Amino acid sequence: MGAADISAFWTLERTARLLPARRGLRKALPALLFFTDPVRTPDPEAIAARLPAGSAIVYRHFGAPDGEARARRLLAIARQRRLKLLIGADAALAAKVGAHGVHLPERQAHRAGPLKRAHPGWIVTSAAHDLTAARRGAADAVVISVVFPSKSPSAAGVRALGPVRLAALVRAAGRPAYALGGVDNKKARRLIDAGLIGLAAVDGLRT
């Protein structure tokens, strides 16, 4: 297999499914998370319609007036394609539309336990940017960032972890973890041995 063939094989989606740590999962969790962004992914429905079965959409509405309507459109796509829909930072909207769970920002990680008790069938993830945050709360998994240099405004001025530091953080956290930040087809395979149970991306899933 030549270099071009290897590159074509190790797509972000395929790498996510083949992560070794997924074999030890106690709860069925998506291998791939698509994080929406109002600027970087203005048409999230188009991306969601291409996601492989078993993935999840993390819809972040940031207070948009059409947030509920878009959540319902994404949920319809999720049901058609056997995806999961998580709502970012809005448990009330998740419950209202019948989503599959929520993604909590780092500052709300403490809400994971109560939300899981109130909604036993939900998938609850939380964001983490350091070891302290990665150990906080009772989420089913943490989404660790920033792994590689990213175009996200929240990543401005933040030193990317890189595969080695990420792997050390995941081991120290001792819980299921996803990687977010600059993850794309080319970089995904560098994370195969980082101890992750899945990958997360914004720009990396646009094409």
PDB file of C-alpha atoms in Angstrom:
ATOM      1  CA  MET A   1       0.000   0.000   0.000  1.00  0.00           C
ATOM      2  CA  GLY A   2       1.527   3.322  -1.138  1.00  0.00           C
ATOM      3  CA  ALA A   3       1.488   6.630   0.695  1.00  0.00           C
ATOM      4  CA  ALA A   4      -1.596   7.788  -1.217  1.00  0.00           C
ATOM      5  CA  ASP A   5      -3.431   4.553  -0.433  1.00  0.00           C
ATOM      6  CA  ILE A   6      -2.580   4.825   3.281  1.00  0.00           C
ATOM      7  CA  SER A   7      -3.827   8.412   3.359  1.00  0.00           C
ATOM      8  CA  ALA A   8      -7.078   7.388   1.690  1.00  0.00           C
ATOM      9  CA  PHE A   9      -7.584   4.512   4.149  1.00  0.00           C
ATOM     10  CA  TRP A  10      -6.964   6.435   7.360  1.00  0.00           C
ATOM     11  CA  THR A  11      -9.829   8.872   7.067  1.00  0.00           C
ATOM     12  CA  LEU A  12     -11.038  10.603  10.202  1.00  0.00           C
ATOM     13  CA  GLU A  13     -14.179   8.466  10.251  1.00  0.00           C
ATOM     14  CA  ARG A  14     -12.380   5.144   9.783  1.00  0.00           C
ATOM     15  CA  THR A  15      -9.703   5.994  12.346  1.00  0.00           C
ATOM     16  CA  ALA A  16     -12.383   6.841  14.895  1.00  0.00           C
ATOM     17  CA  ARG A  17     -14.064   3.463  14.473  1.00  0.00           C
ATOM     18  CA  LEU A  18     -10.777   1.558  14.781  1.00  0.00           C
ATOM     19  CA  LEU A  19      -9.453   3.181  17.963  1.00  0.00           C
ATOM     20  CA  PRO A  20      -8.237   0.327  20.229  1.00  0.00           C
ATOM     21  CA  ALA A  21      -9.744   1.862  23.387  1.00  0.00           C
ATOM     22  CA  ARG A  22     -13.252   1.410  21.966  1.00  0.00           C
ATOM     23  CA  ARG A  23     -13.013  -2.325  22.620  1.00  0.00           C
ATOM     24  CA  GLY A  24     -13.158  -1.714  26.380  1.00  0.00           C
ATOM     25  CA  LEU A  25     -16.231   0.518  26.422  1.00  0.00           C
ATOM     26  CA  ARG A  26     -18.867  -0.297  29.038  1.00  0.00           C
ATOM     27  CA  LYS A  27     -21.463   1.967  27.430  1.00  0.00           C
ATOM     28  CA  ALA A  28     -22.131   2.311  23.727  1.00  0.00           C
ATOM     29  CA  LEU A  29     -20.694   5.702  22.787  1.00  0.00           C
ATOM     30  CA  PRO A  30     -20.299   7.232  19.318  1.00  0.00           C
ATOM     31  CA  ALA A  31     -16.918   6.881  17.641  1.00  0.00           C
ATOM     32  CA  LEU A  32     -17.170  10.256  15.949  1.00  0.00           C
ATOM     33  CA  LEU A  33     -18.584  13.584  17.155  1.00  0.00           C
ATOM     34  CA  PHE A  34     -19.423  16.370  14.714  1.00  0.00           C
ATOM     35  CA  PHE A  35     -19.434  19.725  16.531  1.00  0.00           C
ATOM     36  CA  THR A  36     -21.491  22.354  14.757  1.00  0.00           C
ATOM     37  CA  ASP A  37     -20.366  25.973  14.616  1.00  0.00           C
ATOM     38  CA  PRO A  38     -22.517  28.832  13.311  1.00  0.00           C
ATOM     39  CA  VAL A  39     -19.594  30.393  11.401  1.00  0.00           C
ATOM     40  CA  ARG A  40     -17.409  27.449  10.411  1.00  0.00           C
ATOM     41  CA  THR A  41     -20.261  25.040   9.597  1.00  0.00           C
ATOM     42  CA  PRO A  42     -23.155  27.253   8.447  1.00  0.00           C
ATOM     43  CA  ASP A  43     -24.934  24.248   6.873  1.00  0.00           C
ATOM     44  CA  PRO A  44     -24.673  21.518   9.528  1.00  0.00           C
ATOM     45  CA  GLU A  45     -27.494  19.537   7.965  1.00  0.00           C
ATOM     46  CA  ALA A  46     -25.375  18.897   4.861  1.00  0.00           C
ATOM     47  CA  ILE A  47     -22.511  17.548   6.958  1.00  0.00           C
ATOM     48  CA  ALA A  48     -24.819  15.505   9.185  1.00  0.00           C
ATOM     49  CA  ALA A  49     -26.311  13.883   6.085  1.00  0.00           C
ATOM     50  CA  ARG A  50     -22.854  12.489   5.206  1.00  0.00           C
ATOM     51  CA  LEU A  51     -21.870  11.164   8.629  1.00  0.00           C
ATOM     52  CA  PRO A  52     -21.454   7.397   8.993  1.00  0.00           C
ATOM     53  CA  ALA A  53     -23.943   5.488  11.111  1.00  0.00           C
ATOM     54  CA  GLY A  54     -22.983   5.404  14.773  1.00  0.00           C
ATOM     55  CA  SER A  55     -21.661   8.964  14.817  1.00  0.00           C
ATOM     56  CA  ALA A  56     -23.134  11.863  16.790  1.00  0.00           C
ATOM     57  CA  ILE A  57     -23.977  15.469  16.043  1.00  0.00           C
ATOM     58  CA  VAL A  58     -23.232  17.973  18.802  1.00  0.00           C
ATOM     59  CA  TYR A  59     -25.495  20.898  17.990  1.00  0.00           C
ATOM     60  CA  ARG A  60     -24.369  24.178  19.537  1.00  0.00           C
ATOM     61  CA  HIS A  61     -26.966  26.872  18.891  1.00  0.00           C
ATOM     62  CA  PHE A  62     -25.376  29.684  20.943  1.00  0.00           C
ATOM     63  CA  GLY A  63     -28.795  31.243  21.483  1.00  0.00           C
ATOM     64  CA  ALA A  64     -29.790  31.382  17.813  1.00  0.00           C
ATOM     65  CA  PRO A  65     -33.490  32.243  17.364  1.00  0.00           C
ATOM     66  CA  ASP A  66     -33.970  29.216  15.090  1.00  0.00           C
ATOM     67  CA  GLY A  67     -32.187  26.873  17.515  1.00  0.00           C
ATOM     68  CA  GLU A  68     -35.156  24.626  18.169  1.00  0.00           C
ATOM     69  CA  ALA A  69     -36.119  24.373  14.504  1.00  0.00           C
ATOM     70  CA  ARG A  70     -32.560  23.455  13.504  1.00  0.00           C
ATOM     71  CA  ALA A  71     -32.315  20.948  16.351  1.00  0.00           C
ATOM     72  CA  ARG A  72     -35.439  19.240  15.056  1.00  0.00           C
ATOM     73  CA  ARG A  73     -34.053  19.135  11.509  1.00  0.00           C
ATOM     74  CA  LEU A  74     -30.814  17.606  12.756  1.00  0.00           C
ATOM     75  CA  LEU A  75     -32.744  15.094  14.833  1.00  0.00           C
ATOM     76  CA  ALA A  76     -34.694  13.999  11.760  1.00  0.00           C
ATOM     77  CA  ILE A  77     -31.413  13.417   9.916  1.00  0.00           C
ATOM     78  CA  ALA A  78     -30.007  11.565  12.921  1.00  0.00           C
ATOM     79  CA  ARG A  79     -32.962   9.196  12.983  1.00  0.00           C
ATOM     80  CA  GLN A  80     -32.710   8.549   9.247  1.00  0.00           C
ATOM     81  CA  ARG A  81     -28.973   7.840   9.359  1.00  0.00           C
ATOM     82  CA  ARG A  82     -28.752   6.069  12.738  1.00  0.00           C
ATOM     83  CA  LEU A  83     -26.867   8.915  14.382  1.00  0.00           C
ATOM     84  CA  LYS A  84     -27.151  10.461  17.828  1.00  0.00           C
ATOM     85  CA  LEU A  85     -27.968  14.105  18.500  1.00  0.00           C
ATOM     86  CA  LEU A  86     -26.484  15.856  21.508  1.00  0.00           C
ATOM     87  CA  ILE A  87     -27.423  19.433  22.334  1.00  0.00           C
ATOM     88  CA  GLY A  88     -24.646  21.697  23.532  1.00  0.00           C
ATOM     89  CA  ALA A  89     -25.164  23.401  26.909  1.00  0.00           C
ATOM     90  CA  ASP A  90     -28.973  23.196  26.752  1.00  0.00           C
ATOM     91  CA  ALA A  91     -30.560  20.270  28.574  1.00  0.00           C
ATOM     92  CA  ALA A  92     -33.983  21.886  28.355  1.00  0.00           C
ATOM     93  CA  LEU A  93     -33.849  21.958  24.557  1.00  0.00           C
ATOM     94  CA  ALA A  94     -32.508  18.394  24.458  1.00  0.00           C
ATOM     95  CA  ALA A  95     -35.473  17.192  26.505  1.00  0.00           C
ATOM     96  CA  LYS A  96     -37.953  19.257  24.497  1.00  0.00           C
ATOM     97  CA  VAL A  97     -36.955  17.909  21.084  1.00  0.00           C
ATOM     98  CA  GLY A  98     -36.169  14.362  22.237  1.00  0.00           C
ATOM     99  CA  ALA A  99     -32.424  14.462  21.613  1.00  0.00           C
ATOM    100  CA  HIS A 100     -30.120  11.639  22.686  1.00  0.00           C
ATOM    101  CA  GLY A 101     -28.190  13.679  25.235  1.00  0.00           C
ATOM    102  CA  VAL A 102     -26.154  16.794  25.926  1.00  0.00           C
ATOM    103  CA  HIS A 103     -22.620  18.120  25.697  1.00  0.00           C
ATOM    104  CA  LEU A 104     -21.619  20.341  28.604  1.00  0.00           C
ATOM    105  CA  PRO A 105     -19.025  23.110  28.509  1.00  0.00           C
ATOM    106  CA  GLU A 106     -16.220  22.747  31.037  1.00  0.00           C
ATOM    107  CA  ARG A 107     -17.855  25.161  33.489  1.00  0.00           C
ATOM    108  CA  GLN A 108     -20.987  22.975  33.590  1.00  0.00           C
ATOM    109  CA  ALA A 109     -19.303  19.580  34.013  1.00  0.00           C
ATOM    110  CA  HIS A 110     -20.755  19.294  37.534  1.00  0.00           C
ATOM    111  CA  ARG A 111     -24.226  18.963  35.974  1.00  0.00           C
ATOM    112  CA  ALA A 112     -23.406  15.618  34.332  1.00  0.00           C
ATOM    113  CA  GLY A 113     -24.374  13.427  37.290  1.00  0.00           C
ATOM    114  CA  PRO A 114     -27.773  15.034  37.922  1.00  0.00           C
ATOM    115  CA  LEU A 115     -28.597  15.018  34.206  1.00  0.00           C
ATOM    116  CA  LYS A 116     -27.745  11.339  33.861  1.00  0.00           C
ATOM    117  CA  ARG A 117     -29.952  10.511  36.839  1.00  0.00           C
ATOM    118  CA  ALA A 118     -32.810  12.555  35.410  1.00  0.00           C
ATOM    119  CA  HIS A 119     -32.362  11.089  31.911  1.00  0.00           C
ATOM    120  CA  PRO A 120     -30.856   7.577  32.249  1.00  0.00           C
ATOM    121  CA  GLY A 121     -30.885   6.988  28.505  1.00  0.00           C
ATOM    122  CA  TRP A 122     -28.923  10.103  27.626  1.00  0.00           C
ATOM    123  CA  ILE A 123     -25.317  10.318  26.521  1.00  0.00           C
ATOM    124  CA  VAL A 124     -23.634  13.109  28.472  1.00  0.00           C
ATOM    125  CA  THR A 125     -20.227  14.460  27.511  1.00  0.00           C
ATOM    126  CA  SER A 126     -18.298  17.407  28.910  1.00  0.00           C
ATOM    127  CA  ALA A 127     -15.462  19.587  27.660  1.00  0.00           C
ATOM    128  CA  ALA A 128     -12.009  19.568  29.252  1.00  0.00           C
ATOM    129  CA  HIS A 129      -8.886  21.600  28.587  1.00  0.00           C
ATOM    130  CA  ASP A 130      -6.638  20.232  31.321  1.00  0.00           C
ATOM    131  CA  LEU A 131      -6.299  17.277  33.689  1.00  0.00           C
ATOM    132  CA  THR A 132      -8.320  18.832  36.503  1.00  0.00           C
ATOM    133  CA  ALA A 133     -11.263  19.384  34.178  1.00  0.00           C
ATOM    134  CA  ALA A 134     -10.869  15.934  32.597  1.00  0.00           C
ATOM    135  CA  ARG A 135     -11.340  14.357  36.026  1.00  0.00           C
ATOM    136  CA  ARG A 136     -14.281  16.565  37.028  1.00  0.00           C
ATOM    137  CA  GLY A 137     -17.907  15.478  36.955  1.00  0.00           C
ATOM    138  CA  ALA A 138     -19.611  12.255  35.998  1.00  0.00           C
ATOM    139  CA  ALA A 139     -19.962  12.586  32.237  1.00  0.00           C
ATOM    140  CA  ASP A 140     -19.909   9.429  30.136  1.00  0.00           C
ATOM    141  CA  ALA A 141     -16.854  10.860  28.355  1.00  0.00           C
ATOM    142  CA  VAL A 142     -14.789  14.027  28.205  1.00  0.00           C
ATOM    143  CA  VAL A 143     -13.913  15.923  25.038  1.00  0.00           C
ATOM    144  CA  ILE A 144     -10.333  17.123  25.393  1.00  0.00           C
ATOM    145  CA  SER A 145      -9.002  20.093  23.439  1.00  0.00           C
ATOM    146  CA  VAL A 146      -7.059  21.675  21.872  1.00  0.00           C
ATOM    147  CA  VAL A 147      -5.162  18.742  20.344  1.00  0.00           C
ATOM    148  CA  PHE A 148      -3.789  20.335  17.160  1.00  0.00           C
ATOM    149  CA  PRO A 149      -3.687  23.992  16.077  1.00  0.00           C
ATOM    150  CA  SER A 150      -7.250  25.041  15.358  1.00  0.00           C
ATOM    151  CA  LYS A 151      -9.169  27.865  13.698  1.00  0.00           C
ATOM    152  CA  SER A 152     -11.591  28.013  16.620  1.00  0.00           C
ATOM    153  CA  PRO A 153     -11.681  31.424  18.333  1.00  0.00           C
ATOM    154  CA  SER A 154     -11.514  29.616  21.687  1.00  0.00           C
ATOM    155  CA  ALA A 155      -8.168  28.109  20.643  1.00  0.00           C
ATOM    156  CA  ALA A 156      -6.528  31.468  19.983  1.00  0.00           C
ATOM    157  CA  GLY A 157      -3.340  31.718  22.007  1.00  0.00           C
ATOM    158  CA  VAL A 158      -3.762  28.210  23.429  1.00  0.00           C
ATOM    159  CA  ARG A 159      -0.866  25.780  23.069  1.00  0.00           C
ATOM    160  CA  ALA A 160      -1.999  22.634  21.276  1.00  0.00           C
ATOM    161  CA  LEU A 161      -1.474  19.429  23.266  1.00  0.00           C
ATOM    162  CA  GLY A 162      -0.152  17.238  20.475  1.00  0.00           C
ATOM    163  CA  PRO A 163      -0.456  13.424  20.473  1.00  0.00           C
ATOM    164  CA  VAL A 164       2.091  12.719  23.235  1.00  0.00           C
ATOM    165  CA  ARG A 165       0.763  15.174  25.799  1.00  0.00           C
ATOM    166  CA  LEU A 166      -2.797  14.177  24.911  1.00  0.00           C
ATOM    167  CA  ALA A 167      -2.064  10.493  25.529  1.00  0.00           C
ATOM    168  CA  ALA A 168      -0.536  11.303  28.919  1.00  0.00           C
ATOM    169  CA  LEU A 169      -3.566  13.385  29.867  1.00  0.00           C
ATOM    170  CA  VAL A 170      -5.981  10.640  28.811  1.00  0.00           C
ATOM    171  CA  ARG A 171      -4.088   8.041  30.870  1.00  0.00           C
ATOM    172  CA  ALA A 172      -4.027  10.308  33.927  1.00  0.00           C
ATOM    173  CA  ALA A 173      -7.719  11.144  33.591  1.00  0.00           C
ATOM    174  CA  GLY A 174      -8.618   7.447  33.562  1.00  0.00           C
ATOM    175  CA  ARG A 175     -11.932   7.871  31.756  1.00  0.00           C
ATOM    176  CA  PRO A 176     -13.333   7.694  28.211  1.00  0.00           C
ATOM    177  CA  ALA A 177     -12.082  10.609  26.151  1.00  0.00           C
ATOM    178  CA  TYR A 178     -12.459  12.214  22.734  1.00  0.00           C
ATOM    179  CA  ALA A 179      -9.963  14.513  21.025  1.00  0.00           C
ATOM    180  CA  LEU A 180     -11.047  17.850  19.546  1.00  0.00           C
ATOM    181  CA  GLY A 181      -9.175  20.659  17.851  1.00  0.00           C
ATOM    182  CA  GLY A 182      -7.584  20.567  14.423  1.00  0.00           C
ATOM    183  CA  VAL A 183      -8.463  16.886  13.917  1.00  0.00           C
ATOM    184  CA  ASP A 184      -8.808  15.997  10.233  1.00  0.00           C
ATOM    185  CA  ASN A 185      -8.134  13.088   7.881  1.00  0.00           C
ATOM    186  CA  LYS A 186      -4.403  13.732   7.801  1.00  0.00           C
ATOM    187  CA  LYS A 187      -3.900  14.143  11.558  1.00  0.00           C
ATOM    188  CA  ALA A 188      -6.407  11.592  12.859  1.00  0.00           C
ATOM    189  CA  ARG A 189      -4.119   8.591  12.453  1.00  0.00           C
ATOM    190  CA  ARG A 190      -1.541  10.255  14.716  1.00  0.00           C
ATOM    191  CA  LEU A 191      -4.027   9.694  17.561  1.00  0.00           C
ATOM    192  CA  ILE A 192      -4.585   5.964  17.064  1.00  0.00           C
ATOM    193  CA  ASP A 193      -2.565   5.049  20.169  1.00  0.00           C
ATOM    194  CA  ALA A 194      -3.598   7.963  22.399  1.00  0.00           C
ATOM    195  CA  GLY A 195      -6.091   5.904  24.408  1.00  0.00           C
ATOM    196  CA  LEU A 196      -9.123   7.668  22.959  1.00  0.00           C
ATOM    197  CA  ILE A 197     -12.579   6.167  22.489  1.00  0.00           C
ATOM    198  CA  GLY A 198     -13.437   8.592  19.710  1.00  0.00           C
ATOM    199  CA  LEU A 199     -12.576  11.669  17.686  1.00  0.00           C
ATOM    200  CA  ALA A 200     -14.357  15.009  17.405  1.00  0.00           C
ATOM    201  CA  ALA A 201     -14.156  17.608  14.673  1.00  0.00           C
ATOM    202  CA  VAL A 202     -15.647  20.775  13.237  1.00  0.00           C
ATOM    203  CA  ASP A 203     -13.726  21.805  10.108  1.00  0.00           C
ATOM    204  CA  GLY A 204     -12.368  18.305   9.593  1.00  0.00           C
ATOM    205  CA  LEU A 205     -15.791  17.043   8.513  1.00  0.00           C
ATOM    206  CA  ARG A 206     -16.707  19.799   6.088  1.00  0.00           C
ATOM    207  CA  THR A 207     -15.303  18.003   3.054  1.00  0.00           C
TER     208      THR A 207
END
